[in-house]
Amino acid sequence: MSKLAVLGYGVVGSGVVELFYKNKESILKKANKDADIKYILDIRDFPDSPYKEKFTKDINDILNDDEVTIVAECMGGATFAYDFVKSCLLKGKSVSTSNKELVAAKGAELLAIAKEKGCNFFFEASVGGAIPIIRPLHKCLAANDITQIVGILNGTTNFILGKMINENMNFDDALKMAQELGYAEKDPTADVEGHDACRKICILSSLVFGKHVYPENVYTKGITKVSLEDVTLAGKFGASVKLIASVKKLSDGRILPSVMPTLVPYDNLISRVDDVFNAVMVFGDGIDRAMFYGRGAGMLPTASAVLGDVIEQLKTEGKTDTAQTWQDSADASFIADHKENECRMYFRVSGSENFNIENIEIIDNSSDIAFVTEKMTVAKAEELADSMEKSGVQVKAMMPVLEV
């Protein structure tokens, strides 16, 4: 019988335990192997839990128990989780994690250790919650030259923007509702400033393009400056404002990852993804495009993905998945500056008496002037904004328009 350990008994960890025992019979049938959870690691006490005999506060109980061959890491963060996961891998224990911060910061190192020790480091749950995207990218779509990935990778910001779009809420009220419903943390910085989505696009970029993309090398802008006025004007243009995480391969082989509020035209399915749902669109030379859609977070959706990795490991115990890997990167020379990105740009400006720009599509000129330019680089758009400011036109907002 295979023995499992779960690190952390918070939202995701408790979900993993609950779902495992709820569906144990079918899980073991699919894995074609008998298994049980032997340890649950948490510093807190759970005297009323039906699993109270399984709890430990000492990681060494797990590390020194040769019966434990698979570990589900559900702690979050990149401090204790990193030390514990690394120690498990060094002991030859395979790890499944939902921890996007850990994978984005330490993925290359942990994958290398897993390969050296003949075990696996799986992280399907780190991007997209219940949406299967990691395994499809490195297995199902392996025959493709992937040229671009575009998606909504954070459900909290998508919920907030949805409330602004559909219910005419301002940002602060929509954020407050998200917090009351449990979609946003008390400190929502990681979500609303784009850090969460950045970590996820780093993981996808690293996996697809083979080199570790670190978050500090990815241009990231959150949604805190998106106004209700811009959301309304985007609708007049025939688009929704979404926090888009993307990466594209340029003609010279470099890649261009970014996270920023973006106008998504209604003819793109991503514009219709609402509430806390996520969506990932993948472009390849064999598939043209494929879209993955579903719940991007939550206890059971994330637990589902963690246990999917556990089942995979149970099926293939003793074998390593060498396809799910990438190299570490000593420098960021393979990452292009986001200013090289070419797209149409949305502007909202005031000071119409000084306004005189050609080759634009006016959306509205009732108070401020809102318009969309022809395709240009972000660097050119910033030059345009500069020249407008110098001529007395105040630039109140500027966002790219999604070009896929």
Coordinates of C-alpha atoms in Angstrom, one line a residue:
M1 CA 0.0 0.0 0.0
S2 CA 1.2 3.5 -0.9
K3 CA 1.3 6.0 1.9
L4 CA 0.6 9.7 1.4
A5 CA 1.3 12.8 3.4
V6 CA -0.5 16.2 3.2
L7 CA 1.4 19.3 4.2
G8 CA -0.9 22.0 5.5
Y9 CA -4.6 21.6 6.5
G10 CA -5.9 25.0 5.4
V11 CA -8.4 25.5 2.7
V12 CA -6.7 23.5 0.0
G13 CA -5.1 20.8 2.3
S14 CA -8.4 20.1 4.1
G15 CA -10.0 19.9 0.6
V16 CA -7.5 17.3 -0.5
V17 CA -8.2 15.2 2.5
E18 CA -12.0 15.5 2.2
L19 CA -12.0 14.7 -1.5
F20 CA -9.6 11.8 -1.1
Y21 CA -11.8 10.1 1.4
K22 CA -15.1 11.1 -0.3
N23 CA -14.0 9.5 -3.6
K24 CA -11.4 7.0 -2.2
E25 CA -12.9 4.0 -3.9
S26 CA -12.9 5.5 -7.4
I27 CA -9.5 7.2 -6.9
L28 CA -7.8 4.0 -6.0
K29 CA -9.6 2.2 -8.9
K30 CA -8.3 4.8 -11.3
A31 CA -4.8 4.5 -9.8
N32 CA -5.0 0.7 -9.8
K33 CA -3.2 0.8 -6.5
D34 CA -4.1 0.8 -2.8
A35 CA -3.2 3.9 -0.9
D36 CA -4.0 5.9 2.2
I37 CA -3.1 9.2 3.9
K38 CA -0.7 8.5 6.8
Y39 CA 0.2 12.0 7.9
I40 CA -1.3 15.5 7.9
L41 CA 1.2 18.2 8.8
D42 CA 0.0 21.3 10.5
I43 CA 1.1 23.4 13.5
R44 CA -2.5 23.7 14.7
D45 CA -4.5 21.2 16.7
F46 CA -7.7 19.6 15.3
P47 CA -9.1 17.6 18.2
D48 CA -12.5 17.2 16.7
S49 CA -11.3 16.1 13.3
P50 CA -12.1 12.5 12.2
Y51 CA -8.5 12.4 11.1
K52 CA -7.0 13.6 14.3
E53 CA -4.7 10.5 14.6
K54 CA -3.0 11.4 11.4
F55 CA -1.8 14.9 12.4
T56 CA 1.8 15.7 13.1
K57 CA 3.6 19.0 13.7
D58 CA 7.0 17.6 12.8
I59 CA 8.1 17.3 9.1
N60 CA 10.7 14.8 10.2
D61 CA 8.0 12.2 10.9
I62 CA 7.2 12.3 7.2
L63 CA 10.8 12.7 5.9
N64 CA 12.0 9.7 8.0
D65 CA 9.1 7.4 7.1
D66 CA 10.1 5.3 4.1
E67 CA 6.5 4.2 3.7
V68 CA 5.5 7.7 2.6
T69 CA 6.3 8.0 -1.1
I70 CA 4.0 10.8 -2.2
V71 CA 3.5 14.2 -0.6
A72 CA 0.8 16.8 -1.3
E73 CA 2.1 20.3 -0.4
C74 CA -0.8 22.7 0.3
M75 CA 0.9 25.2 2.7
G76 CA 1.4 28.1 0.3
G77 CA 4.2 30.7 0.4
A78 CA 7.8 30.1 -0.5
T79 CA 9.6 29.8 2.8
F80 CA 8.7 26.8 4.9
A81 CA 7.0 25.2 1.9
Y82 CA 10.3 25.4 -0.1
D83 CA 12.3 23.8 2.7
F84 CA 9.8 21.0 3.2
V85 CA 9.3 20.3 -0.5
K86 CA 13.0 20.3 -1.2
S87 CA 13.6 18.0 1.8
C88 CA 10.9 15.6 0.5
L89 CA 12.4 15.5 -3.0
L90 CA 15.9 14.9 -1.6
K91 CA 14.5 11.9 0.2
G92 CA 13.0 10.6 -3.1
K93 CA 9.4 11.4 -2.2
S94 CA 7.3 12.7 -5.1
V95 CA 5.5 16.0 -4.5
S96 CA 2.3 17.4 -5.8
T97 CA 1.8 21.1 -5.1
S98 CA -0.8 23.9 -5.6
N99 CA 1.8 26.5 -4.6
K100 CA 2.3 28.9 -7.5
E101 CA 4.6 31.2 -5.6
L102 CA 6.9 28.2 -4.9
V103 CA 6.9 26.9 -8.5
A104 CA 7.4 30.4 -10.0
A105 CA 10.3 31.1 -7.6
K106 CA 12.0 27.7 -7.3
G107 CA 10.6 25.5 -10.0
A108 CA 13.8 24.9 -12.0
E109 CA 15.7 23.9 -8.9
L110 CA 13.0 21.6 -7.5
L111 CA 12.5 19.9 -10.9
A112 CA 16.2 19.3 -11.2
I113 CA 16.3 17.7 -7.7
A114 CA 13.3 15.5 -8.6
K115 CA 15.0 14.3 -11.7
E116 CA 18.2 13.5 -9.8
K117 CA 16.4 11.6 -7.1
G118 CA 14.2 9.7 -9.4
C119 CA 10.9 11.1 -8.2
N120 CA 8.4 13.7 -9.5
F121 CA 7.5 17.3 -8.8
F122 CA 4.0 17.9 -10.1
F123 CA 2.2 21.2 -10.0
E124 CA -1.0 21.0 -12.1
A125 CA -2.9 22.8 -9.3
S126 CA -0.6 25.8 -9.4
V127 CA -2.3 27.4 -12.4
G128 CA -6.0 27.5 -13.1
G129 CA -7.3 25.5 -10.1
A130 CA -9.5 22.8 -11.5
I131 CA -8.6 23.6 -15.1
P132 CA -6.2 21.0 -16.6
I133 CA -3.5 23.1 -18.3
I134 CA 0.0 22.0 -17.2
R135 CA -0.3 18.3 -18.3
P136 CA -2.1 19.2 -21.6
L137 CA 0.7 21.7 -22.4
H138 CA 3.6 19.2 -21.9
K139 CA 1.8 16.1 -23.1
C140 CA -1.3 16.5 -25.2
L141 CA 0.1 19.5 -27.1
A142 CA 3.7 18.4 -27.2
A143 CA 3.7 18.1 -31.0
N144 CA 2.9 21.8 -31.4
D145 CA 5.2 24.8 -31.7
I146 CA 3.4 26.9 -29.1
T147 CA 3.6 30.6 -30.1
Q148 CA 1.3 32.3 -27.6
I149 CA -0.7 31.9 -24.4
V150 CA -3.3 34.4 -23.3
G151 CA -5.6 34.1 -20.4
I152 CA -7.5 35.2 -17.3
L153 CA -5.5 33.5 -14.5
N154 CA -6.9 35.2 -11.4
G155 CA -10.5 34.7 -10.4
T156 CA -10.6 37.5 -7.8
T157 CA -9.7 40.3 -10.3
N158 CA -12.1 38.8 -12.9
F159 CA -14.9 38.9 -10.3
I160 CA -14.2 42.5 -9.5
L161 CA -14.0 43.6 -13.1
G162 CA -17.2 41.6 -13.8
K163 CA -19.1 43.5 -11.1
M164 CA -17.8 46.8 -12.6
I165 CA -18.8 45.7 -16.1
N166 CA -22.2 44.1 -15.4
E167 CA -23.4 46.0 -12.3
N168 CA -21.8 49.4 -12.7
M169 CA -19.9 49.1 -9.4
N170 CA -16.8 51.1 -8.7
F171 CA -13.6 49.2 -7.9
D172 CA -13.7 49.7 -4.1
D173 CA -17.2 48.4 -3.8
A174 CA -16.5 45.4 -6.0
L175 CA -13.4 44.6 -4.0
K176 CA -15.4 44.8 -0.7
M177 CA -18.0 42.4 -2.1
A178 CA -15.2 40.0 -3.2
Q179 CA -13.8 40.1 0.3
E180 CA -17.2 39.5 1.9
L181 CA -17.8 36.5 -0.3
G182 CA -14.3 35.0 0.5
Y183 CA -13.0 35.5 -3.1
A184 CA -10.4 38.2 -2.0
E185 CA -8.1 38.1 1.0
K186 CA -8.2 40.8 3.7
D187 CA -4.9 42.0 2.1
P188 CA -5.8 41.6 -1.6
T189 CA -2.5 43.0 -2.9
A190 CA -1.3 39.7 -4.6
D191 CA -4.5 39.6 -6.6
V192 CA -5.4 43.2 -7.5
E193 CA -1.8 44.2 -8.2
G194 CA -1.3 41.3 -10.6
H195 CA 1.3 39.3 -8.6
D196 CA -0.8 36.1 -8.5
A197 CA -1.4 36.1 -12.3
C198 CA 2.3 37.0 -12.9
R199 CA 3.4 33.8 -11.0
K200 CA 1.1 31.7 -13.1
I201 CA 2.1 33.1 -16.4
C202 CA 5.8 32.5 -15.3
I203 CA 5.0 28.8 -14.8
L204 CA 3.3 28.4 -18.1
S205 CA 6.1 30.4 -19.9
S206 CA 8.8 28.3 -18.3
L207 CA 7.1 25.0 -19.1
V208 CA 6.4 25.9 -22.8
F209 CA 9.6 27.7 -23.7
G210 CA 12.0 25.7 -21.6
K211 CA 13.7 28.3 -19.5
H212 CA 12.8 29.5 -16.0
V213 CA 10.9 32.9 -16.2
Y214 CA 11.2 34.7 -12.9
P215 CA 8.4 37.0 -11.8
E216 CA 10.7 40.0 -11.4
N217 CA 11.4 39.9 -15.1
V218 CA 7.7 40.1 -16.1
Y219 CA 6.0 43.5 -16.6
T220 CA 3.1 43.4 -14.2
K221 CA 0.3 45.9 -13.7
G222 CA -2.8 45.3 -11.7
I223 CA -6.4 46.6 -11.8
T224 CA -6.4 49.2 -9.0
K225 CA -6.3 52.1 -11.5
V226 CA -9.1 50.7 -13.7
S227 CA -12.0 53.1 -13.4
L228 CA -15.7 52.5 -13.9
E229 CA -15.5 55.1 -16.7
D230 CA -13.0 53.1 -18.6
V231 CA -15.0 49.9 -18.2
T232 CA -18.0 51.7 -19.6
L233 CA -16.2 53.2 -22.5
A234 CA -14.6 49.8 -23.4
G235 CA -18.2 48.5 -23.7
K236 CA -19.0 51.2 -26.2
F237 CA -15.9 50.1 -28.2
G238 CA -17.3 46.5 -28.1
A239 CA -14.8 45.1 -25.5
S240 CA -14.5 44.0 -21.9
V241 CA -11.7 45.1 -19.6
K242 CA -9.9 42.0 -18.3
L243 CA -6.6 41.4 -16.4
I244 CA -4.8 39.5 -19.1
A245 CA -1.7 37.4 -18.5
S246 CA 0.1 36.5 -21.7
V247 CA 3.3 35.3 -23.3
K248 CA 4.2 35.3 -27.0
K249 CA 7.2 34.1 -28.9
L250 CA 8.8 36.7 -31.1
S251 CA 10.3 36.1 -34.5
D252 CA 13.9 36.3 -33.0
G253 CA 13.1 33.5 -30.5
R254 CA 12.8 35.8 -27.5
I255 CA 9.5 35.7 -25.4
L256 CA 7.4 38.5 -24.2
P257 CA 5.4 37.8 -21.0
S258 CA 3.2 40.4 -19.3
V259 CA 0.3 41.0 -17.0
M260 CA -1.9 44.0 -17.4
P261 CA -5.5 45.3 -17.8
T262 CA -6.5 44.9 -21.4
L263 CA -9.5 45.6 -23.6
V264 CA -10.7 42.3 -25.0
P265 CA -13.0 42.6 -28.0
Y266 CA -16.3 40.8 -27.8
D267 CA -15.5 38.5 -30.7
N268 CA -12.9 36.9 -28.4
L269 CA -14.3 34.2 -26.1
I270 CA -12.1 35.4 -23.3
S271 CA -14.2 38.6 -23.1
R272 CA -17.2 36.5 -22.0
V273 CA -15.4 34.8 -19.1
D274 CA -17.0 36.2 -15.9
D275 CA -17.2 35.8 -12.2
V276 CA -14.4 33.8 -10.6
F277 CA -13.8 31.7 -13.6
N278 CA -10.4 31.4 -15.4
A279 CA -9.7 30.8 -19.1
V280 CA -6.5 30.0 -20.9
M281 CA -6.1 30.2 -24.7
V282 CA -3.2 28.4 -26.3
F283 CA -1.9 29.0 -29.8
G284 CA 0.1 26.4 -31.7
D285 CA 0.9 25.6 -35.3
G286 CA -0.9 22.2 -35.1
I287 CA -4.0 23.2 -33.1
D288 CA -4.5 26.9 -34.3
R289 CA -6.0 27.6 -30.9
A290 CA -7.4 25.7 -27.9
M291 CA -9.2 27.2 -24.9
F292 CA -9.3 25.8 -21.4
Y293 CA -12.0 27.1 -19.1
G294 CA -13.2 26.5 -15.5
R295 CA -13.0 27.4 -11.8
G296 CA -9.6 28.9 -11.1
A297 CA -9.6 28.6 -7.4
G298 CA -11.4 27.3 -4.3
M299 CA -11.1 24.4 -1.9
L300 CA -12.4 21.4 -4.0
P301 CA -11.4 22.6 -7.5
T302 CA -7.8 23.1 -6.4
A303 CA -7.9 19.8 -4.4
S304 CA -9.2 18.1 -7.5
A305 CA -6.0 19.1 -9.4
V306 CA -3.7 18.2 -6.5
L307 CA -5.3 14.7 -6.3
G308 CA -5.1 14.4 -10.1
D309 CA -1.3 14.6 -9.7
V310 CA -1.4 12.2 -6.8
I311 CA -3.3 9.6 -9.0
E312 CA -0.8 10.1 -11.8
Q313 CA 2.0 9.4 -9.4
L314 CA 0.3 6.3 -8.0
K315 CA -0.1 5.0 -11.5
T316 CA 3.5 5.6 -12.4
E317 CA 5.3 5.2 -9.1
G318 CA 8.9 4.5 -9.7
K319 CA 9.0 6.5 -13.0
T320 CA 9.9 10.1 -13.5
D321 CA 8.1 12.5 -15.8
T322 CA 11.0 13.9 -17.7
A323 CA 8.8 15.9 -20.1
Q324 CA 7.6 18.3 -17.3
T325 CA 10.8 20.3 -16.8
W326 CA 12.8 23.4 -17.8
Q327 CA 16.2 24.8 -17.4
D328 CA 17.2 27.5 -14.9
S329 CA 18.1 30.9 -16.5
A330 CA 21.2 32.8 -15.5
D331 CA 20.0 36.0 -17.1
A332 CA 16.8 37.4 -18.7
S333 CA 18.2 38.1 -22.1
F334 CA 15.6 35.7 -23.7
I335 CA 12.8 37.9 -22.3
A336 CA 11.8 40.9 -24.4
D337 CA 10.7 44.2 -22.9
H338 CA 6.9 44.7 -22.8
K339 CA 7.4 48.0 -24.7
E340 CA 8.2 45.9 -27.8
N341 CA 4.6 44.5 -27.8
E342 CA 2.6 45.7 -30.8
C343 CA -1.1 46.3 -30.5
R344 CA -3.8 48.9 -30.8
M345 CA -3.9 51.1 -27.7
Y346 CA -6.9 52.6 -25.8
F347 CA -6.5 56.1 -24.4
R348 CA -8.8 58.3 -22.3
V349 CA -7.7 62.0 -22.3
S350 CA -9.0 65.4 -21.3
G351 CA -8.1 68.8 -22.7
S352 CA -9.9 68.5 -26.0
E353 CA -9.0 72.1 -27.1
N354 CA -5.4 70.8 -27.6
F355 CA -6.4 67.5 -29.1
N356 CA -5.3 66.8 -32.7
I357 CA -4.3 63.2 -33.5
E358 CA -4.7 61.3 -36.8
N359 CA -5.5 57.6 -37.5
I360 CA -7.6 57.0 -34.4
E361 CA -11.0 55.6 -33.7
I362 CA -13.0 57.9 -31.4
I363 CA -15.1 56.0 -28.9
D364 CA -16.6 58.9 -27.0
N365 CA -16.1 62.6 -26.8
S366 CA -18.9 63.7 -24.5
S367 CA -16.6 64.8 -21.7
D368 CA -13.2 63.2 -21.8
I369 CA -12.1 61.9 -25.2
A370 CA -11.7 58.1 -25.5
F371 CA -10.1 56.6 -28.6
V372 CA -8.2 53.6 -29.9
T373 CA -5.1 54.0 -32.0
E374 CA -3.8 51.9 -34.9
K375 CA -1.4 49.2 -34.1
M376 CA 1.8 50.4 -32.5
T377 CA 4.4 49.3 -30.0
V378 CA 3.9 50.1 -26.4
A379 CA 7.0 52.3 -26.6
K380 CA 5.4 54.4 -29.3
A381 CA 2.2 54.6 -27.3
E382 CA 4.2 56.0 -24.4
E383 CA 5.8 58.5 -26.7
L384 CA 2.4 59.5 -27.9
A385 CA 1.2 59.9 -24.3
D386 CA 4.3 62.0 -23.5
S387 CA 3.7 64.3 -26.5
M388 CA 0.0 64.8 -25.6
E389 CA 0.9 65.7 -22.0
K390 CA 3.4 68.3 -23.3
S391 CA 0.8 69.9 -25.5
G392 CA -1.7 70.2 -22.6
V393 CA -3.7 67.0 -23.0
Q394 CA -4.0 65.0 -19.8
V395 CA -3.7 61.3 -20.3
K396 CA -6.0 59.7 -17.8
A397 CA -5.9 56.0 -18.9
M398 CA -4.0 53.9 -21.4
M399 CA -4.5 50.2 -22.0
P400 CA -3.6 47.7 -24.8
V401 CA -6.3 46.0 -26.9
L402 CA -5.9 42.2 -27.2
E403 CA -4.8 41.3 -30.7
V404 CA -5.7 37.6 -31.2

